[in-house]
């Protein structure tokens, strides 16, 4: 088995605190990944918009904004990042 050991990945844990429609506070963590100037993420979620983001975002802020939109899609208000 040949492995390429020169792959450059930057991995950053990102946490979100959200409030759901019932007023409950939830804490989420995802792994932000940067490779070749593009950002993506992996998360643990049953919801499709929150479990994976492909390496297509130009900045970390763009990736975070995408997650904020995704949380809002599922009726969660992002309180903190």
mmCIF file of N, CA and C in Angstrom:
data_model
loop_
_atom_site.group_PDB
_atom_site.id
_atom_site.type_symbol
_atom_site.label_atom_id
_atom_site.label_comp_id
_atom_site.label_asym_id
_atom_site.label_seq_id
_atom_site.Cartn_x
_atom_site.Cartn_y
_atom_site.Cartn_z
ATOM 1 N N UNK A 1 0.858 -1.179 0.000
ATOM 2 C CA UNK A 1 0.000 0.000 0.000
ATOM 3 C C UNK A 1 0.895 1.231 0.000
ATOM 4 N N UNK A 2 0.636 2.138 -0.937
ATOM 5 C CA UNK A 2 1.377 3.397 -1.023
ATOM 6 C C UNK A 2 0.524 4.510 -0.421
ATOM 7 N N UNK A 3 1.121 5.262 0.470
ATOM 8 C CA UNK A 3 0.428 6.398 1.065
ATOM 9 C C UNK A 3 1.163 7.674 0.705
ATOM 10 N N UNK A 4 0.420 8.689 0.337
ATOM 11 C CA UNK A 4 1.012 9.984 0.040
ATOM 12 C C UNK A 4 1.083 10.763 1.347
ATOM 13 N N UNK A 5 2.273 10.944 1.870
ATOM 14 C CA UNK A 5 2.431 11.616 3.164
ATOM 15 C C UNK A 5 2.564 13.124 3.007
ATOM 16 N N UNK A 6 2.447 13.652 1.798
ATOM 17 C CA UNK A 6 2.604 15.087 1.566
ATOM 18 C C UNK A 6 1.270 15.826 1.454
ATOM 19 N N UNK A 7 0.188 15.174 1.807
ATOM 20 C CA UNK A 7 -1.120 15.836 1.768
ATOM 21 C C UNK A 7 -1.169 16.861 2.896
ATOM 22 N N UNK A 8 -1.463 18.093 2.539
ATOM 23 C CA UNK A 8 -1.532 19.181 3.511
ATOM 24 C C UNK A 8 -2.985 19.439 3.904
ATOM 25 N N UNK A 9 -3.325 19.077 5.122
ATOM 26 C CA UNK A 9 -4.660 19.312 5.647
ATOM 27 C C UNK A 9 -4.548 20.166 6.899
ATOM 28 N N UNK A 10 -5.385 21.179 6.976
ATOM 29 C CA UNK A 10 -5.522 21.956 8.193
ATOM 30 C C UNK A 10 -6.858 21.566 8.787
ATOM 31 N N UNK A 11 -6.862 21.120 10.039
ATOM 32 C CA UNK A 11 -8.089 20.674 10.699
ATOM 33 C C UNK A 11 -8.349 21.558 11.917
ATOM 34 N N UNK A 12 -9.560 22.075 12.006
ATOM 35 C CA UNK A 12 -9.922 22.988 13.087
ATOM 36 C C UNK A 12 -11.275 22.574 13.659
ATOM 37 N N UNK A 13 -11.345 22.306 14.976
ATOM 38 C CA UNK A 13 -12.663 22.063 15.565
ATOM 39 C C UNK A 13 -13.436 23.378 15.676
ATOM 40 N N UNK A 14 -14.699 23.339 15.315
ATOM 41 C CA UNK A 14 -15.562 24.523 15.363
ATOM 42 C C UNK A 14 -16.810 24.143 16.151
ATOM 43 N N UNK A 15 -17.133 24.953 17.146
ATOM 44 C CA UNK A 15 -18.322 24.644 17.943
ATOM 45 C C UNK A 15 -19.393 25.704 17.723
ATOM 46 N N UNK A 16 -20.628 25.258 17.786
ATOM 47 C CA UNK A 16 -21.796 26.121 17.645
ATOM 48 C C UNK A 16 -22.701 25.891 18.858
ATOM 49 N N UNK A 17 -23.300 26.959 19.339
ATOM 50 C CA UNK A 17 -24.367 26.865 20.328
ATOM 51 C C UNK A 17 -25.628 27.378 19.646
ATOM 52 N N UNK A 18 -26.670 26.554 19.666
ATOM 53 C CA UNK A 18 -27.915 26.941 19.014
ATOM 54 C C UNK A 18 -29.076 26.853 20.000
ATOM 55 N N UNK A 19 -30.134 27.579 19.671
ATOM 56 C CA UNK A 19 -31.373 27.514 20.433
ATOM 57 C C UNK A 19 -32.457 27.058 19.471
ATOM 58 N N UNK A 20 -33.183 26.039 19.888
ATOM 59 C CA UNK A 20 -34.250 25.499 19.052
ATOM 60 C C UNK A 20 -35.562 26.207 19.369
ATOM 61 N N UNK A 21 -36.552 25.914 18.572
ATOM 62 C CA UNK A 21 -37.849 26.582 18.695
ATOM 63 C C UNK A 21 -38.490 26.404 20.074
ATOM 64 N N UNK A 22 -38.154 25.341 20.798
ATOM 65 C CA UNK A 22 -38.704 25.140 22.140
ATOM 66 C C UNK A 22 -37.905 25.890 23.198
ATOM 67 N N UNK A 23 -36.846 26.602 22.801
ATOM 68 C CA UNK A 23 -36.018 27.339 23.739
ATOM 69 C C UNK A 23 -34.875 26.539 24.341
ATOM 70 N N UNK A 24 -34.706 25.291 23.925
ATOM 71 C CA UNK A 24 -33.608 24.469 24.429
ATOM 72 C C UNK A 24 -32.291 24.873 23.771
ATOM 73 N N UNK A 25 -31.229 24.854 24.550
ATOM 74 C CA UNK A 25 -29.899 25.185 24.031
ATOM 75 C C UNK A 25 -29.166 23.888 23.684
ATOM 76 N N UNK A 26 -28.531 23.881 22.515
ATOM 77 C CA UNK A 26 -27.796 22.708 22.039
ATOM 78 C C UNK A 26 -26.362 23.110 21.696
ATOM 79 N N UNK A 27 -25.440 22.167 21.889
ATOM 80 C CA UNK A 27 -24.034 22.396 21.570
ATOM 81 C C UNK A 27 -23.625 21.406 20.483
ATOM 82 N N UNK A 28 -22.976 21.924 19.447
ATOM 83 C CA UNK A 28 -22.574 21.121 18.295
ATOM 84 C C UNK A 28 -21.082 21.346 18.056
ATOM 85 N N UNK A 29 -20.407 20.343 17.530
ATOM 86 C CA UNK A 29 -19.021 20.516 17.123
ATOM 87 C C UNK A 29 -18.833 19.841 15.771
ATOM 88 N N UNK A 30 -18.095 20.519 14.912
ATOM 89 C CA UNK A 30 -17.765 19.971 13.595
ATOM 90 C C UNK A 30 -16.254 20.115 13.407
ATOM 91 N N UNK A 31 -15.740 19.409 12.437
ATOM 92 C CA UNK A 31 -14.319 19.501 12.113
ATOM 93 C C UNK A 31 -14.184 20.249 10.796
ATOM 94 N N UNK A 32 -13.672 21.483 10.866
ATOM 95 C CA UNK A 32 -13.393 22.252 9.660
ATOM 96 C C UNK A 32 -12.099 21.752 9.037
ATOM 97 N N UNK A 33 -12.093 21.589 7.728
ATOM 98 C CA UNK A 33 -10.931 21.052 7.011
ATOM 99 C C UNK A 33 -10.576 21.983 5.864
ATOM 100 N N UNK A 34 -9.283 22.329 5.775
ATOM 101 C CA UNK A 34 -8.787 23.136 4.658
ATOM 102 C C UNK A 34 -7.777 22.302 3.870
ATOM 103 N N UNK A 35 -7.990 22.267 2.556
ATOM 104 C CA UNK A 35 -7.072 21.547 1.658
ATOM 105 C C UNK A 35 -7.023 22.309 0.340
ATOM 106 N N UNK A 36 -5.844 22.651 -0.087
ATOM 107 C CA UNK A 36 -5.636 23.379 -1.346
ATOM 108 C C UNK A 36 -6.498 24.638 -1.423
ATOM 109 N N UNK A 37 -6.470 25.435 -0.385
ATOM 110 C CA UNK A 37 -7.162 26.732 -0.311
ATOM 111 C C UNK A 37 -8.689 26.644 -0.285
ATOM 112 N N UNK A 38 -9.235 25.474 -0.110
ATOM 113 C CA UNK A 38 -10.688 25.311 -0.020
ATOM 114 C C UNK A 38 -11.052 24.714 1.342
ATOM 115 N N UNK A 39 -12.198 25.149 1.866
ATOM 116 C CA UNK A 39 -12.679 24.697 3.164
ATOM 117 C C UNK A 39 -13.875 23.776 3.011
ATOM 118 N N UNK A 40 -13.942 22.783 3.877
ATOM 119 C CA UNK A 40 -15.080 21.885 3.982
ATOM 120 C C UNK A 40 -15.193 21.453 5.436
ATOM 121 N N UNK A 41 -16.074 20.496 5.720
ATOM 122 C CA UNK A 41 -16.249 20.074 7.107
ATOM 123 C C UNK A 41 -16.869 18.693 7.191
ATOM 124 N N UNK A 42 -16.652 18.070 8.347
ATOM 125 C CA UNK A 42 -17.321 16.829 8.701
ATOM 126 C C UNK A 42 -17.943 17.024 10.069
ATOM 127 N N UNK A 43 -19.143 16.534 10.217
ATOM 128 C CA UNK A 43 -19.826 16.620 11.492
ATOM 129 C C UNK A 43 -20.567 15.328 11.770
ATOM 130 N N UNK A 44 -21.017 15.197 12.995
ATOM 131 C CA UNK A 44 -21.804 14.028 13.375
ATOM 132 C C UNK A 44 -23.248 14.498 13.493
ATOM 133 N N UNK A 45 -24.056 14.123 12.523
ATOM 134 C CA UNK A 45 -25.448 14.547 12.515
ATOM 135 C C UNK A 45 -26.263 13.581 11.673
ATOM 136 N N UNK A 46 -27.526 13.458 12.013
ATOM 137 C CA UNK A 46 -28.449 12.668 11.182
ATOM 138 C C UNK A 46 -29.021 13.517 10.069
ATOM 139 N N UNK A 47 -28.816 14.831 10.168
ATOM 140 C CA UNK A 47 -29.408 15.752 9.202
ATOM 141 C C UNK A 47 -28.441 16.004 8.045
ATOM 142 N N UNK A 48 -28.876 15.795 6.818
ATOM 143 C CA UNK A 48 -27.974 15.871 5.664
ATOM 144 C C UNK A 48 -27.208 17.187 5.535
ATOM 145 N N UNK A 49 -27.847 18.315 5.829
ATOM 146 C CA UNK A 49 -27.179 19.609 5.661
ATOM 147 C C UNK A 49 -26.140 19.887 6.742
ATOM 148 N N UNK A 50 -26.093 19.051 7.777
ATOM 149 C CA UNK A 50 -25.177 19.293 8.892
ATOM 150 C C UNK A 50 -24.095 18.233 9.044
ATOM 151 N N UNK A 51 -24.152 17.181 8.254
ATOM 152 C CA UNK A 51 -23.177 16.111 8.471
ATOM 153 C C UNK A 51 -21.907 16.247 7.630
ATOM 154 N N UNK A 52 -21.957 16.989 6.529
ATOM 155 C CA UNK A 52 -20.806 17.038 5.635
ATOM 156 C C UNK A 52 -20.888 18.276 4.757
ATOM 157 N N UNK A 53 -19.769 18.939 4.583
ATOM 158 C CA UNK A 53 -19.664 20.065 3.641
ATOM 159 C C UNK A 53 -18.449 19.788 2.760
ATOM 160 N N UNK A 54 -18.640 19.731 1.448
ATOM 161 C CA UNK A 54 -17.502 19.450 0.557
ATOM 162 C C UNK A 54 -16.487 20.594 0.567
ATOM 163 N N UNK A 55 -15.290 20.302 0.115
ATOM 164 C CA UNK A 55 -14.206 21.293 0.039
ATOM 165 C C UNK A 55 -14.484 22.258 -1.114
ATOM 166 N N UNK A 56 -15.370 23.218 -0.864
ATOM 167 C CA UNK A 56 -15.746 24.152 -1.922
ATOM 168 C C UNK A 56 -15.834 25.589 -1.439
ATOM 169 N N UNK A 57 -15.648 25.827 -0.163
ATOM 170 C CA UNK A 57 -15.765 27.174 0.396
ATOM 171 C C UNK A 57 -14.409 27.879 0.352
ATOM 172 N N UNK A 58 -14.409 29.139 -0.081
ATOM 173 C CA UNK A 58 -13.150 29.877 -0.249
ATOM 174 C C UNK A 58 -12.529 30.321 1.070
ATOM 175 N N UNK A 59 -13.356 30.565 2.082
ATOM 176 C CA UNK A 59 -12.837 31.020 3.373
ATOM 177 C C UNK A 59 -13.538 30.261 4.498
ATOM 178 N N UNK A 60 -12.925 30.314 5.670
ATOM 179 C CA UNK A 60 -13.533 29.707 6.843
ATOM 180 C C UNK A 60 -14.851 30.410 7.173
ATOM 181 N N UNK A 61 -14.900 31.713 6.995
ATOM 182 C CA UNK A 61 -16.136 32.473 7.251
ATOM 183 C C UNK A 61 -17.261 31.992 6.330
ATOM 184 N N UNK A 62 -16.951 31.730 5.060
ATOM 185 C CA UNK A 62 -17.964 31.207 4.130
ATOM 186 C C UNK A 62 -18.510 29.864 4.620
ATOM 187 N N UNK A 63 -17.622 29.013 5.110
ATOM 188 C CA UNK A 63 -18.038 27.713 5.635
ATOM 189 C C UNK A 63 -18.946 27.893 6.849
ATOM 190 N N UNK A 64 -18.563 28.771 7.768
ATOM 191 C CA UNK A 64 -19.370 29.010 8.964
ATOM 192 C C UNK A 64 -20.732 29.584 8.590
ATOM 193 N N UNK A 65 -20.771 30.515 7.643
ATOM 194 C CA UNK A 65 -22.048 31.076 7.194
ATOM 195 C C UNK A 65 -22.945 29.991 6.608
ATOM 196 N N UNK A 66 -22.347 29.045 5.900
ATOM 197 C CA UNK A 66 -23.119 27.940 5.339
ATOM 198 C C UNK A 66 -23.730 27.101 6.451
ATOM 199 N N UNK A 67 -22.955 26.839 7.511
ATOM 200 C CA UNK A 67 -23.497 26.087 8.640
ATOM 201 C C UNK A 67 -24.606 26.869 9.339
ATOM 202 N N UNK A 68 -24.429 28.162 9.522
ATOM 203 C CA UNK A 68 -25.468 28.985 10.156
ATOM 204 C C UNK A 68 -26.764 28.875 9.354
ATOM 205 N N UNK A 69 -26.671 28.968 8.039
ATOM 206 C CA UNK A 69 -27.863 28.818 7.181
ATOM 207 C C UNK A 69 -28.480 27.433 7.335
ATOM 208 N N UNK A 70 -27.635 26.430 7.431
ATOM 209 C CA UNK A 70 -28.134 25.059 7.580
ATOM 210 C C UNK A 70 -28.844 24.874 8.914
ATOM 211 N N UNK A 71 -28.284 25.423 9.986
ATOM 212 C CA UNK A 71 -28.957 25.337 11.291
ATOM 213 C C UNK A 71 -30.305 26.058 11.235
ATOM 214 N N UNK A 72 -30.340 27.224 10.592
ATOM 215 C CA UNK A 72 -31.600 27.961 10.472
ATOM 216 C C UNK A 72 -32.631 27.175 9.667
ATOM 217 N N UNK A 73 -32.180 26.429 8.662
ATOM 218 C CA UNK A 73 -33.079 25.585 7.874
ATOM 219 C C UNK A 73 -33.810 24.588 8.774
ATOM 220 N N UNK A 74 -33.106 24.112 9.827
ATOM 221 C CA UNK A 74 -33.685 23.159 10.776
ATOM 222 C C UNK A 74 -34.235 23.855 12.023
ATOM 223 N N UNK A 75 -34.543 25.147 11.907
ATOM 224 C CA UNK A 75 -35.195 25.924 12.959
ATOM 225 C C UNK A 75 -34.352 26.100 14.219
ATOM 226 N N UNK A 76 -33.044 26.201 14.052
ATOM 227 C CA UNK A 76 -32.137 26.504 15.155
ATOM 228 C C UNK A 76 -31.554 27.892 14.942
ATOM 229 N N UNK A 77 -31.546 28.699 15.993
ATOM 230 C CA UNK A 77 -30.926 30.008 15.962
ATOM 231 C C UNK A 77 -29.515 29.869 16.526
ATOM 232 N N UNK A 78 -28.519 30.274 15.753
ATOM 233 C CA UNK A 78 -27.131 30.169 16.218
ATOM 234 C C UNK A 78 -26.861 31.312 17.190
ATOM 235 N N UNK A 79 -26.514 30.934 18.415
ATOM 236 C CA UNK A 79 -26.257 31.892 19.490
ATOM 237 C C UNK A 79 -24.775 32.235 19.573
ATOM 238 N N UNK A 80 -23.898 31.256 19.319
ATOM 239 C CA UNK A 80 -22.449 31.486 19.411
ATOM 240 C C UNK A 80 -21.710 30.517 18.505
ATOM 241 N N UNK A 81 -20.551 30.962 18.016
ATOM 242 C CA UNK A 81 -19.657 30.100 17.228
ATOM 243 C C UNK A 81 -18.324 30.095 17.948
#
